[in-house]
């Protein structure tokens, strides 16, 4: 009798232990899940429903199916915003990676005042967007800005209009955005560089590898996880760019810097067409998801080799 009861008691104790551990785990997960559900999951579900309706904030919603998406497909302003978003991302992502990685390589050396230079490089990332827009508007002033004055000094008699030019406004925004973001990604690359074993560089140097060969064969492979994370974050943030363009150019001149996020803002909060704005938001959502999935698949294929 005792021998039979002992395994049963042990089984009950294991069951109670599993139940306690499960409840303990859920007690840690539940607050975060509730926050995620309240602030993200439920709004996204509502967004998908709103994209299928004709609704403004002052009236009741009317279900119209996929009419908003059909309207988007024939909307020239949305196509312009979509192309501008891709144009900005294609310029901003590689330029920011190159500049931030270059800064990290420079500031990874033991030089006097390196802490100051690291802080100075990171400072633009935490600076107010309004202050950045004000300063760079002055710097890019076509007539009196110091950038064009320097170009005239070097013999360029007709320098670009920058933020006032339909052709140069987006490159100017990319320059400003890269300057603002480079400090954050520099810190990520800097942290990754400090984990690269020095023994690998020493071995490569003893084998006769020059600086470029050590960088391509030792440093870059060691940075692959960080490079992947930086690329994904840069891509998502570039596709969602809004605040900097809003305060710099407000989408102008014309529609030369209008991006999808600003198109959504105008349709929703200026024209009070929330159903149509929600449909554009769904397109942006799936654009970010598709690009991210492609990047994950590419990274897994590279890692498997």
PDB file of C-alpha atoms in Angstrom:
ATOM      1  CA  UNK A   1       0.000   0.000   0.000  1.00  0.00           C
ATOM      2  CA  UNK A   2       2.780   2.369   0.900  1.00  0.00           C
ATOM      3  CA  UNK A   3       4.734   1.577  -2.262  1.00  0.00           C
ATOM      4  CA  UNK A   4       1.686   2.398  -4.396  1.00  0.00           C
ATOM      5  CA  UNK A   5       0.891   5.650  -2.591  1.00  0.00           C
ATOM      6  CA  UNK A   6       4.434   6.971  -2.830  1.00  0.00           C
ATOM      7  CA  UNK A   7       4.525   7.239  -6.684  1.00  0.00           C
ATOM      8  CA  UNK A   8       1.053   8.806  -6.602  1.00  0.00           C
ATOM      9  CA  UNK A   9       2.166  11.458  -4.117  1.00  0.00           C
ATOM     10  CA  UNK A  10       5.279  12.100  -6.206  1.00  0.00           C
ATOM     11  CA  UNK A  11       3.136  12.434  -9.338  1.00  0.00           C
ATOM     12  CA  UNK A  12       0.828  14.899  -7.564  1.00  0.00           C
ATOM     13  CA  UNK A  13       3.800  16.923  -6.362  1.00  0.00           C
ATOM     14  CA  UNK A  14       5.209  17.084  -9.911  1.00  0.00           C
ATOM     15  CA  UNK A  15       1.789  18.107 -11.209  1.00  0.00           C
ATOM     16  CA  UNK A  16       1.478  20.858  -8.578  1.00  0.00           C
ATOM     17  CA  UNK A  17       5.016  22.002  -9.356  1.00  0.00           C
ATOM     18  CA  UNK A  18       4.249  22.206 -13.091  1.00  0.00           C
ATOM     19  CA  UNK A  19       1.045  24.114 -12.365  1.00  0.00           C
ATOM     20  CA  UNK A  20       2.868  26.522 -10.051  1.00  0.00           C
ATOM     21  CA  UNK A  21       5.640  27.094 -12.612  1.00  0.00           C
ATOM     22  CA  UNK A  22       3.062  27.644 -15.347  1.00  0.00           C
ATOM     23  CA  UNK A  23       1.162  30.182 -13.255  1.00  0.00           C
ATOM     24  CA  UNK A  24       4.420  31.845 -12.288  1.00  0.00           C
ATOM     25  CA  UNK A  25       5.441  32.109 -15.936  1.00  0.00           C
ATOM     26  CA  UNK A  26       2.083  33.545 -16.937  1.00  0.00           C
ATOM     27  CA  UNK A  27       2.300  36.077 -14.093  1.00  0.00           C
ATOM     28  CA  UNK A  28       5.453  37.444 -15.739  1.00  0.00           C
ATOM     29  CA  UNK A  29       4.069  37.303 -19.290  1.00  0.00           C
ATOM     30  CA  UNK A  30       0.531  38.570 -18.612  1.00  0.00           C
ATOM     31  CA  UNK A  31       1.303  42.265 -17.874  1.00  0.00           C
ATOM     32  CA  UNK A  32       3.367  42.580 -21.039  1.00  0.00           C
ATOM     33  CA  UNK A  33       0.772  40.716 -23.080  1.00  0.00           C
ATOM     34  CA  UNK A  34      -2.045  42.904 -21.740  1.00  0.00           C
ATOM     35  CA  UNK A  35      -0.066  46.016 -22.663  1.00  0.00           C
ATOM     36  CA  UNK A  36       0.667  44.611 -26.119  1.00  0.00           C
ATOM     37  CA  UNK A  37      -2.970  43.615 -26.658  1.00  0.00           C
ATOM     38  CA  UNK A  38      -4.331  46.961 -25.458  1.00  0.00           C
ATOM     39  CA  UNK A  39      -1.878  49.250 -27.231  1.00  0.00           C
ATOM     40  CA  UNK A  40      -0.972  47.230 -30.337  1.00  0.00           C
ATOM     41  CA  UNK A  41      -3.016  44.125 -31.121  1.00  0.00           C
ATOM     42  CA  UNK A  42      -6.507  45.578 -30.655  1.00  0.00           C
ATOM     43  CA  UNK A  43      -5.701  48.845 -32.527  1.00  0.00           C
ATOM     44  CA  UNK A  44      -4.270  46.826 -35.435  1.00  0.00           C
ATOM     45  CA  UNK A  45      -7.418  44.689 -35.622  1.00  0.00           C
ATOM     46  CA  UNK A  46      -9.563  47.843 -35.535  1.00  0.00           C
ATOM     47  CA  UNK A  47      -7.321  49.347 -38.232  1.00  0.00           C
ATOM     48  CA  UNK A  48      -7.981  46.400 -40.559  1.00  0.00           C
ATOM     49  CA  UNK A  49     -11.713  46.777 -40.023  1.00  0.00           C
ATOM     50  CA  UNK A  50     -11.615  50.551 -40.555  1.00  0.00           C
ATOM     51  CA  UNK A  51      -9.755  50.068 -43.842  1.00  0.00           C
ATOM     52  CA  UNK A  52     -12.880  48.318 -45.158  1.00  0.00           C
ATOM     53  CA  UNK A  53     -15.218  51.169 -44.203  1.00  0.00           C
ATOM     54  CA  UNK A  54     -16.103  54.690 -45.218  1.00  0.00           C
ATOM     55  CA  UNK A  55     -15.816  56.524 -41.932  1.00  0.00           C
ATOM     56  CA  UNK A  56     -15.045  59.937 -40.545  1.00  0.00           C
ATOM     57  CA  UNK A  57     -14.833  60.871 -36.918  1.00  0.00           C
ATOM     58  CA  UNK A  58     -18.187  62.669 -36.903  1.00  0.00           C
ATOM     59  CA  UNK A  59     -20.381  59.935 -38.400  1.00  0.00           C
ATOM     60  CA  UNK A  60     -21.055  56.231 -38.343  1.00  0.00           C
ATOM     61  CA  UNK A  61     -18.930  53.839 -40.382  1.00  0.00           C
ATOM     62  CA  UNK A  62     -20.227  52.263 -43.569  1.00  0.00           C
ATOM     63  CA  UNK A  63     -18.785  48.930 -44.701  1.00  0.00           C
ATOM     64  CA  UNK A  64     -17.571  49.228 -48.310  1.00  0.00           C
ATOM     65  CA  UNK A  65     -15.290  46.199 -48.666  1.00  0.00           C
ATOM     66  CA  UNK A  66     -12.114  46.725 -50.667  1.00  0.00           C
ATOM     67  CA  UNK A  67     -13.209  49.986 -52.302  1.00  0.00           C
ATOM     68  CA  UNK A  68     -10.572  51.962 -50.386  1.00  0.00           C
ATOM     69  CA  UNK A  69      -7.803  49.734 -51.745  1.00  0.00           C
ATOM     70  CA  UNK A  70      -9.155  50.051 -55.297  1.00  0.00           C
ATOM     71  CA  UNK A  71      -9.166  53.810 -54.797  1.00  0.00           C
ATOM     72  CA  UNK A  72      -5.563  53.710 -53.575  1.00  0.00           C
ATOM     73  CA  UNK A  73      -4.474  51.834 -56.689  1.00  0.00           C
ATOM     74  CA  UNK A  74      -5.761  54.668 -58.889  1.00  0.00           C
ATOM     75  CA  UNK A  75      -4.673  57.538 -56.620  1.00  0.00           C
ATOM     76  CA  UNK A  76      -1.742  59.414 -58.156  1.00  0.00           C
ATOM     77  CA  UNK A  77      -0.884  61.082 -54.848  1.00  0.00           C
ATOM     78  CA  UNK A  78      -0.557  57.718 -53.118  1.00  0.00           C
ATOM     79  CA  UNK A  79       1.636  56.362 -55.916  1.00  0.00           C
ATOM     80  CA  UNK A  80       3.864  59.411 -55.575  1.00  0.00           C
ATOM     81  CA  UNK A  81       4.070  58.916 -51.798  1.00  0.00           C
ATOM     82  CA  UNK A  82       4.873  55.221 -52.289  1.00  0.00           C
ATOM     83  CA  UNK A  83       7.666  55.949 -54.775  1.00  0.00           C
ATOM     84  CA  UNK A  84       9.061  58.699 -52.517  1.00  0.00           C
ATOM     85  CA  UNK A  85       9.108  56.295 -49.560  1.00  0.00           C
ATOM     86  CA  UNK A  86      11.057  53.701 -51.547  1.00  0.00           C
ATOM     87  CA  UNK A  87      13.376  56.417 -52.903  1.00  0.00           C
ATOM     88  CA  UNK A  88      14.101  57.702 -49.411  1.00  0.00           C
ATOM     89  CA  UNK A  89      14.685  54.179 -48.044  1.00  0.00           C
ATOM     90  CA  UNK A  90      17.011  53.155 -50.878  1.00  0.00           C
ATOM     91  CA  UNK A  91      19.186  56.210 -50.217  1.00  0.00           C
ATOM     92  CA  UNK A  92      18.946  56.374 -46.443  1.00  0.00           C
ATOM     93  CA  UNK A  93      19.572  52.740 -45.474  1.00  0.00           C
ATOM     94  CA  UNK A  94      22.970  52.105 -47.146  1.00  0.00           C
ATOM     95  CA  UNK A  95      24.223  55.644 -46.473  1.00  0.00           C
ATOM     96  CA  UNK A  96      23.427  55.393 -42.756  1.00  0.00           C
ATOM     97  CA  UNK A  97      25.033  51.949 -42.492  1.00  0.00           C
ATOM     98  CA  UNK A  98      28.214  53.150 -44.206  1.00  0.00           C
ATOM     99  CA  UNK A  99      28.530  56.338 -42.154  1.00  0.00           C
ATOM    100  CA  UNK A 100      27.677  54.745 -38.801  1.00  0.00           C
ATOM    101  CA  UNK A 101      29.984  51.784 -39.382  1.00  0.00           C
ATOM    102  CA  UNK A 102      32.774  54.112 -40.482  1.00  0.00           C
ATOM    103  CA  UNK A 103      32.338  56.190 -37.355  1.00  0.00           C
ATOM    104  CA  UNK A 104      32.353  53.059 -35.192  1.00  0.00           C
ATOM    105  CA  UNK A 105      35.593  51.863 -36.806  1.00  0.00           C
ATOM    106  CA  UNK A 106      37.220  55.251 -36.211  1.00  0.00           C
ATOM    107  CA  UNK A 107      36.029  55.590 -32.623  1.00  0.00           C
ATOM    108  CA  UNK A 108      36.902  52.007 -31.730  1.00  0.00           C
ATOM    109  CA  UNK A 109      40.551  53.039 -31.531  1.00  0.00           C
ATOM    110  CA  UNK A 110      42.223  54.198 -28.323  1.00  0.00           C
ATOM    111  CA  UNK A 111      42.699  57.889 -29.023  1.00  0.00           C
ATOM    112  CA  UNK A 112      42.654  60.905 -26.771  1.00  0.00           C
ATOM    113  CA  UNK A 113      39.177  62.350 -26.291  1.00  0.00           C
ATOM    114  CA  UNK A 114      37.398  59.337 -27.797  1.00  0.00           C
ATOM    115  CA  UNK A 115      34.588  59.587 -25.217  1.00  0.00           C
ATOM    116  CA  UNK A 116      33.884  63.172 -26.284  1.00  0.00           C
ATOM    117  CA  UNK A 117      33.713  62.242 -29.966  1.00  0.00           C
ATOM    118  CA  UNK A 118      31.425  59.306 -29.245  1.00  0.00           C
ATOM    119  CA  UNK A 119      29.089  61.587 -27.294  1.00  0.00           C
ATOM    120  CA  UNK A 120      29.189  64.238 -30.019  1.00  0.00           C
ATOM    121  CA  UNK A 121      28.304  61.650 -32.672  1.00  0.00           C
ATOM    122  CA  UNK A 122      25.398  60.321 -30.596  1.00  0.00           C
ATOM    123  CA  UNK A 123      24.042  63.738 -29.609  1.00  0.00           C
ATOM    124  CA  UNK A 124      22.036  64.421 -32.827  1.00  0.00           C
ATOM    125  CA  UNK A 125      19.959  61.293 -32.188  1.00  0.00           C
ATOM    126  CA  UNK A 126      18.532  62.735 -28.960  1.00  0.00           C
ATOM    127  CA  UNK A 127      18.197  66.303 -30.249  1.00  0.00           C
ATOM    128  CA  UNK A 128      14.739  67.777 -30.803  1.00  0.00           C
ATOM    129  CA  UNK A 129      13.389  67.275 -34.326  1.00  0.00           C
ATOM    130  CA  UNK A 130      12.227  70.915 -34.404  1.00  0.00           C
ATOM    131  CA  UNK A 131      15.704  72.175 -33.488  1.00  0.00           C
ATOM    132  CA  UNK A 132      17.267  69.962 -36.163  1.00  0.00           C
ATOM    133  CA  UNK A 133      14.832  71.243 -38.796  1.00  0.00           C
ATOM    134  CA  UNK A 134      15.471  74.878 -37.853  1.00  0.00           C
ATOM    135  CA  UNK A 135      19.253  74.572 -37.988  1.00  0.00           C
ATOM    136  CA  UNK A 136      19.374  72.566 -41.220  1.00  0.00           C
ATOM    137  CA  UNK A 137      16.907  74.885 -42.951  1.00  0.00           C
ATOM    138  CA  UNK A 138      19.368  77.683 -42.242  1.00  0.00           C
ATOM    139  CA  UNK A 139      22.337  75.598 -43.385  1.00  0.00           C
ATOM    140  CA  UNK A 140      20.572  74.639 -46.629  1.00  0.00           C
ATOM    141  CA  UNK A 141      19.278  78.135 -47.371  1.00  0.00           C
ATOM    142  CA  UNK A 142      19.742  78.619 -51.153  1.00  0.00           C
ATOM    143  CA  UNK A 143      20.888  82.250 -50.943  1.00  0.00           C
ATOM    144  CA  UNK A 144      22.598  82.680 -47.577  1.00  0.00           C
ATOM    145  CA  UNK A 145      23.231  79.174 -46.255  1.00  0.00           C
ATOM    146  CA  UNK A 146      26.844  78.249 -45.453  1.00  0.00           C
ATOM    147  CA  UNK A 147      26.623  75.005 -47.486  1.00  0.00           C
ATOM    148  CA  UNK A 148      25.904  76.854 -50.720  1.00  0.00           C
ATOM    149  CA  UNK A 149      28.463  79.515 -49.828  1.00  0.00           C
ATOM    150  CA  UNK A 150      31.099  76.784 -49.568  1.00  0.00           C
ATOM    151  CA  UNK A 151      29.989  75.366 -52.934  1.00  0.00           C
ATOM    152  CA  UNK A 152      30.277  78.824 -54.509  1.00  0.00           C
ATOM    153  CA  UNK A 153      33.740  79.185 -52.997  1.00  0.00           C
ATOM    154  CA  UNK A 154      34.772  76.031 -54.854  1.00  0.00           C
ATOM    155  CA  UNK A 155      33.491  77.379 -58.153  1.00  0.00           C
ATOM    156  CA  UNK A 156      29.898  76.045 -58.293  1.00  0.00           C
ATOM    157  CA  UNK A 157      28.097  79.180 -59.451  1.00  0.00           C
ATOM    158  CA  UNK A 158      24.601  77.699 -59.383  1.00  0.00           C
ATOM    159  CA  UNK A 159      24.353  75.459 -56.293  1.00  0.00           C
ATOM    160  CA  UNK A 160      21.220  73.385 -55.575  1.00  0.00           C
ATOM    161  CA  UNK A 161      18.147  74.834 -53.934  1.00  0.00           C
ATOM    162  CA  UNK A 162      18.130  71.874 -51.525  1.00  0.00           C
ATOM    163  CA  UNK A 163      14.935  71.936 -49.434  1.00  0.00           C
ATOM    164  CA  UNK A 164      13.295  74.439 -51.798  1.00  0.00           C
ATOM    165  CA  UNK A 165      14.012  72.344 -54.907  1.00  0.00           C
ATOM    166  CA  UNK A 166      11.823  69.495 -56.118  1.00  0.00           C
ATOM    167  CA  UNK A 167      14.908  67.650 -57.385  1.00  0.00           C
ATOM    168  CA  UNK A 168      17.171  68.152 -54.355  1.00  0.00           C
ATOM    169  CA  UNK A 169      14.726  68.170 -51.453  1.00  0.00           C
ATOM    170  CA  UNK A 170      14.720  64.393 -50.929  1.00  0.00           C
ATOM    171  CA  UNK A 171      18.548  64.059 -51.067  1.00  0.00           C
ATOM    172  CA  UNK A 172      18.725  66.896 -48.526  1.00  0.00           C
ATOM    173  CA  UNK A 173      16.270  65.078 -46.249  1.00  0.00           C
ATOM    174  CA  UNK A 174      18.352  61.904 -46.575  1.00  0.00           C
ATOM    175  CA  UNK A 175      21.514  63.806 -45.589  1.00  0.00           C
ATOM    176  CA  UNK A 176      19.827  65.306 -42.537  1.00  0.00           C
ATOM    177  CA  UNK A 177      18.238  62.001 -41.530  1.00  0.00           C
ATOM    178  CA  UNK A 178      21.559  60.176 -41.858  1.00  0.00           C
ATOM    179  CA  UNK A 179      23.269  62.811 -39.716  1.00  0.00           C
ATOM    180  CA  UNK A 180      20.545  62.415 -37.089  1.00  0.00           C
ATOM    181  CA  UNK A 181      20.493  58.593 -37.011  1.00  0.00           C
ATOM    182  CA  UNK A 182      24.165  57.750 -37.427  1.00  0.00           C
ATOM    183  CA  UNK A 183      25.000  58.100 -33.718  1.00  0.00           C
ATOM    184  CA  UNK A 184      22.529  55.464 -32.584  1.00  0.00           C
ATOM    185  CA  UNK A 185      23.655  52.844 -35.081  1.00  0.00           C
ATOM    186  CA  UNK A 186      27.277  53.805 -34.436  1.00  0.00           C
ATOM    187  CA  UNK A 187      26.795  52.764 -30.803  1.00  0.00           C
ATOM    188  CA  UNK A 188      25.419  49.384 -31.920  1.00  0.00           C
ATOM    189  CA  UNK A 189      28.328  48.788 -34.282  1.00  0.00           C
ATOM    190  CA  UNK A 190      30.784  49.994 -31.660  1.00  0.00           C
ATOM    191  CA  UNK A 191      29.471  47.478 -29.141  1.00  0.00           C
ATOM    192  CA  UNK A 192      29.743  44.715 -31.724  1.00  0.00           C
ATOM    193  CA  UNK A 193      33.285  45.706 -32.719  1.00  0.00           C
ATOM    194  CA  UNK A 194      34.441  45.427 -29.132  1.00  0.00           C
ATOM    195  CA  UNK A 195      33.349  41.779 -29.055  1.00  0.00           C
ATOM    196  CA  UNK A 196      35.465  40.793 -32.062  1.00  0.00           C
ATOM    197  CA  UNK A 197      38.383  38.686 -30.713  1.00  0.00           C
ATOM    198  CA  UNK A 198      41.687  40.478 -31.167  1.00  0.00           C
ATOM    199  CA  UNK A 199      43.330  37.089 -31.719  1.00  0.00           C
ATOM    200  CA  UNK A 200      41.590  36.817 -35.092  1.00  0.00           C
ATOM    201  CA  UNK A 201      43.053  40.137 -36.223  1.00  0.00           C
ATOM    202  CA  UNK A 202      46.480  39.170 -34.937  1.00  0.00           C
ATOM    203  CA  UNK A 203      46.349  35.843 -36.767  1.00  0.00           C
ATOM    204  CA  UNK A 204      45.237  37.523 -39.987  1.00  0.00           C
ATOM    205  CA  UNK A 205      48.007  40.117 -39.646  1.00  0.00           C
ATOM    206  CA  UNK A 206      50.605  37.397 -39.159  1.00  0.00           C
ATOM    207  CA  UNK A 207      49.297  35.668 -42.296  1.00  0.00           C
ATOM    208  CA  UNK A 208      50.007  38.849 -44.262  1.00  0.00           C
ATOM    209  CA  UNK A 209      46.475  40.237 -44.547  1.00  0.00           C
ATOM    210  CA  UNK A 210      46.286  44.003 -45.049  1.00  0.00           C
ATOM    211  CA  UNK A 211      43.764  46.335 -43.429  1.00  0.00           C
ATOM    212  CA  UNK A 212      41.108  45.867 -46.114  1.00  0.00           C
ATOM    213  CA  UNK A 213      41.471  42.080 -46.076  1.00  0.00           C
ATOM    214  CA  UNK A 214      41.184  41.980 -42.279  1.00  0.00           C
ATOM    215  CA  UNK A 215      38.070  44.138 -42.476  1.00  0.00           C
ATOM    216  CA  UNK A 216      36.330  42.007 -45.119  1.00  0.00           C
ATOM    217  CA  UNK A 217      37.400  38.594 -43.795  1.00  0.00           C
ATOM    218  CA  UNK A 218      37.439  39.144 -40.020  1.00  0.00           C
ATOM    219  CA  UNK A 219      35.481  42.220 -38.990  1.00  0.00           C
ATOM    220  CA  UNK A 220      32.467  42.036 -41.328  1.00  0.00           C
ATOM    221  CA  UNK A 221      31.690  38.327 -40.684  1.00  0.00           C
ATOM    222  CA  UNK A 222      31.835  39.005 -36.940  1.00  0.00           C
ATOM    223  CA  UNK A 223      29.392  41.886 -37.373  1.00  0.00           C
ATOM    224  CA  UNK A 224      26.790  39.850 -39.276  1.00  0.00           C
ATOM    225  CA  UNK A 225      24.203  39.599 -36.417  1.00  0.00           C
ATOM    226  CA  UNK A 226      24.498  43.316 -35.641  1.00  0.00           C
ATOM    227  CA  UNK A 227      24.443  44.216 -39.338  1.00  0.00           C
ATOM    228  CA  UNK A 228      21.240  42.230 -39.763  1.00  0.00           C
ATOM    229  CA  UNK A 229      19.586  43.917 -36.776  1.00  0.00           C
ATOM    230  CA  UNK A 230      20.660  47.380 -37.953  1.00  0.00           C
ATOM    231  CA  UNK A 231      19.413  46.710 -41.478  1.00  0.00           C
ATOM    232  CA  UNK A 232      16.006  45.527 -40.289  1.00  0.00           C
ATOM    233  CA  UNK A 233      15.544  48.459 -37.898  1.00  0.00           C
ATOM    234  CA  UNK A 234      16.750  50.969 -40.494  1.00  0.00           C
ATOM    235  CA  UNK A 235      14.400  49.543 -43.103  1.00  0.00           C
ATOM    236  CA  UNK A 236      11.342  49.702 -40.866  1.00  0.00           C
ATOM    237  CA  UNK A 237      12.171  53.197 -39.623  1.00  0.00           C
ATOM    238  CA  UNK A 238      12.874  54.420 -43.161  1.00  0.00           C
ATOM    239  CA  UNK A 239       9.554  53.108 -44.464  1.00  0.00           C
ATOM    240  CA  UNK A 240       7.769  54.825 -41.559  1.00  0.00           C
ATOM    241  CA  UNK A 241       9.596  58.179 -41.830  1.00  0.00           C
ATOM    242  CA  UNK A 242       7.239  61.004 -40.889  1.00  0.00           C
ATOM    243  CA  UNK A 243       8.265  63.524 -38.241  1.00  0.00           C
ATOM    244  CA  UNK A 244      11.486  64.791 -39.830  1.00  0.00           C
ATOM    245  CA  UNK A 245       9.878  65.360 -43.228  1.00  0.00           C
ATOM    246  CA  UNK A 246       6.839  66.991 -41.608  1.00  0.00           C
ATOM    247  CA  UNK A 247       8.900  69.683 -39.883  1.00  0.00           C
ATOM    248  CA  UNK A 248      11.488  70.084 -42.661  1.00  0.00           C
ATOM    249  CA  UNK A 249       9.426  70.313 -45.842  1.00  0.00           C
ATOM    250  CA  UNK A 250       5.833  69.301 -44.991  1.00  0.00           C
ATOM    251  CA  UNK A 251       5.988  67.053 -48.039  1.00  0.00           C
ATOM    252  CA  UNK A 252       7.060  69.785 -50.454  1.00  0.00           C
ATOM    253  CA  UNK A 253       8.015  71.408 -52.660  1.00  0.00           C
ATOM    254  CA  UNK A 254       4.920  70.092 -54.385  1.00  0.00           C
ATOM    255  CA  UNK A 255       4.851  66.388 -53.517  1.00  0.00           C
ATOM    256  CA  UNK A 256       8.590  65.787 -53.884  1.00  0.00           C
ATOM    257  CA  UNK A 257       9.040  64.628 -50.276  1.00  0.00           C
ATOM    258  CA  UNK A 258       5.544  63.342 -49.480  1.00  0.00           C
ATOM    259  CA  UNK A 259       5.827  59.833 -48.049  1.00  0.00           C
ATOM    260  CA  UNK A 260       3.216  57.227 -47.118  1.00  0.00           C
ATOM    261  CA  UNK A 261       3.102  58.194 -43.431  1.00  0.00           C
ATOM    262  CA  UNK A 262       2.419  61.809 -44.337  1.00  0.00           C
ATOM    263  CA  UNK A 263      -0.194  60.752 -46.868  1.00  0.00           C
ATOM    264  CA  UNK A 264      -1.927  58.816 -44.072  1.00  0.00           C
ATOM    265  CA  UNK A 265      -1.717  61.827 -41.757  1.00  0.00           C
ATOM    266  CA  UNK A 266      -3.223  64.166 -44.331  1.00  0.00           C
ATOM    267  CA  UNK A 267      -6.077  61.864 -45.277  1.00  0.00           C
ATOM    268  CA  UNK A 268      -6.911  61.034 -41.684  1.00  0.00           C
ATOM    269  CA  UNK A 269      -6.381  64.215 -39.675  1.00  0.00           C
ATOM    270  CA  UNK A 270      -6.633  66.939 -42.302  1.00  0.00           C
ATOM    271  CA  UNK A 271      -9.300  65.545 -44.645  1.00  0.00           C
ATOM    272  CA  UNK A 272     -11.110  63.465 -41.998  1.00  0.00           C
ATOM    273  CA  UNK A 273     -11.205  60.372 -44.214  1.00  0.00           C
ATOM    274  CA  UNK A 274     -10.185  57.773 -41.659  1.00  0.00           C
ATOM    275  CA  UNK A 275     -11.305  54.747 -43.643  1.00  0.00           C
ATOM    276  CA  UNK A 276      -9.122  55.717 -46.597  1.00  0.00           C
ATOM    277  CA  UNK A 277      -6.209  56.593 -44.301  1.00  0.00           C
ATOM    278  CA  UNK A 278      -6.566  53.193 -42.615  1.00  0.00           C
ATOM    279  CA  UNK A 279      -6.328  51.455 -45.987  1.00  0.00           C
ATOM    280  CA  UNK A 280      -3.076  53.292 -46.702  1.00  0.00           C
ATOM    281  CA  UNK A 281      -1.854  52.266 -43.238  1.00  0.00           C
ATOM    282  CA  UNK A 282      -2.581  48.620 -44.037  1.00  0.00           C
ATOM    283  CA  UNK A 283      -0.524  48.921 -47.231  1.00  0.00           C
ATOM    284  CA  UNK A 284       2.372  50.394 -45.231  1.00  0.00           C
ATOM    285  CA  UNK A 285       1.983  47.630 -42.628  1.00  0.00           C
ATOM    286  CA  UNK A 286       2.244  44.871 -45.237  1.00  0.00           C
ATOM    287  CA  UNK A 287       5.121  46.658 -46.961  1.00  0.00           C
ATOM    288  CA  UNK A 288       7.105  46.595 -43.707  1.00  0.00           C
ATOM    289  CA  UNK A 289       6.141  42.956 -43.056  1.00  0.00           C
ATOM    290  CA  UNK A 290       7.103  41.759 -46.546  1.00  0.00           C
ATOM    291  CA  UNK A 291      10.457  43.559 -46.548  1.00  0.00           C
ATOM    292  CA  UNK A 292      11.263  42.221 -43.064  1.00  0.00           C
ATOM    293  CA  UNK A 293      10.374  38.630 -44.050  1.00  0.00           C
ATOM    294  CA  UNK A 294      12.587  38.909 -47.126  1.00  0.00           C
ATOM    295  CA  UNK A 295      15.457  40.165 -44.961  1.00  0.00           C
ATOM    296  CA  UNK A 296      15.006  37.308 -42.468  1.00  0.00           C
ATOM    297  CA  UNK A 297      14.954  34.742 -45.276  1.00  0.00           C
ATOM    298  CA  UNK A 298      18.058  36.257 -46.855  1.00  0.00           C
ATOM    299  CA  UNK A 299      19.878  36.265 -43.528  1.00  0.00           C
ATOM    300  CA  UNK A 300      18.993  32.624 -42.843  1.00  0.00           C
ATOM    301  CA  UNK A 301      20.221  31.616 -46.274  1.00  0.00           C
ATOM    302  CA  UNK A 302      23.496  33.467 -45.701  1.00  0.00           C
ATOM    303  CA  UNK A 303      23.921  31.922 -42.244  1.00  0.00           C
ATOM    304  CA  UNK A 304      23.315  28.423 -43.586  1.00  0.00           C
ATOM    305  CA  UNK A 305      26.215  28.662 -46.024  1.00  0.00           C
TER     306      UNK A 305
END
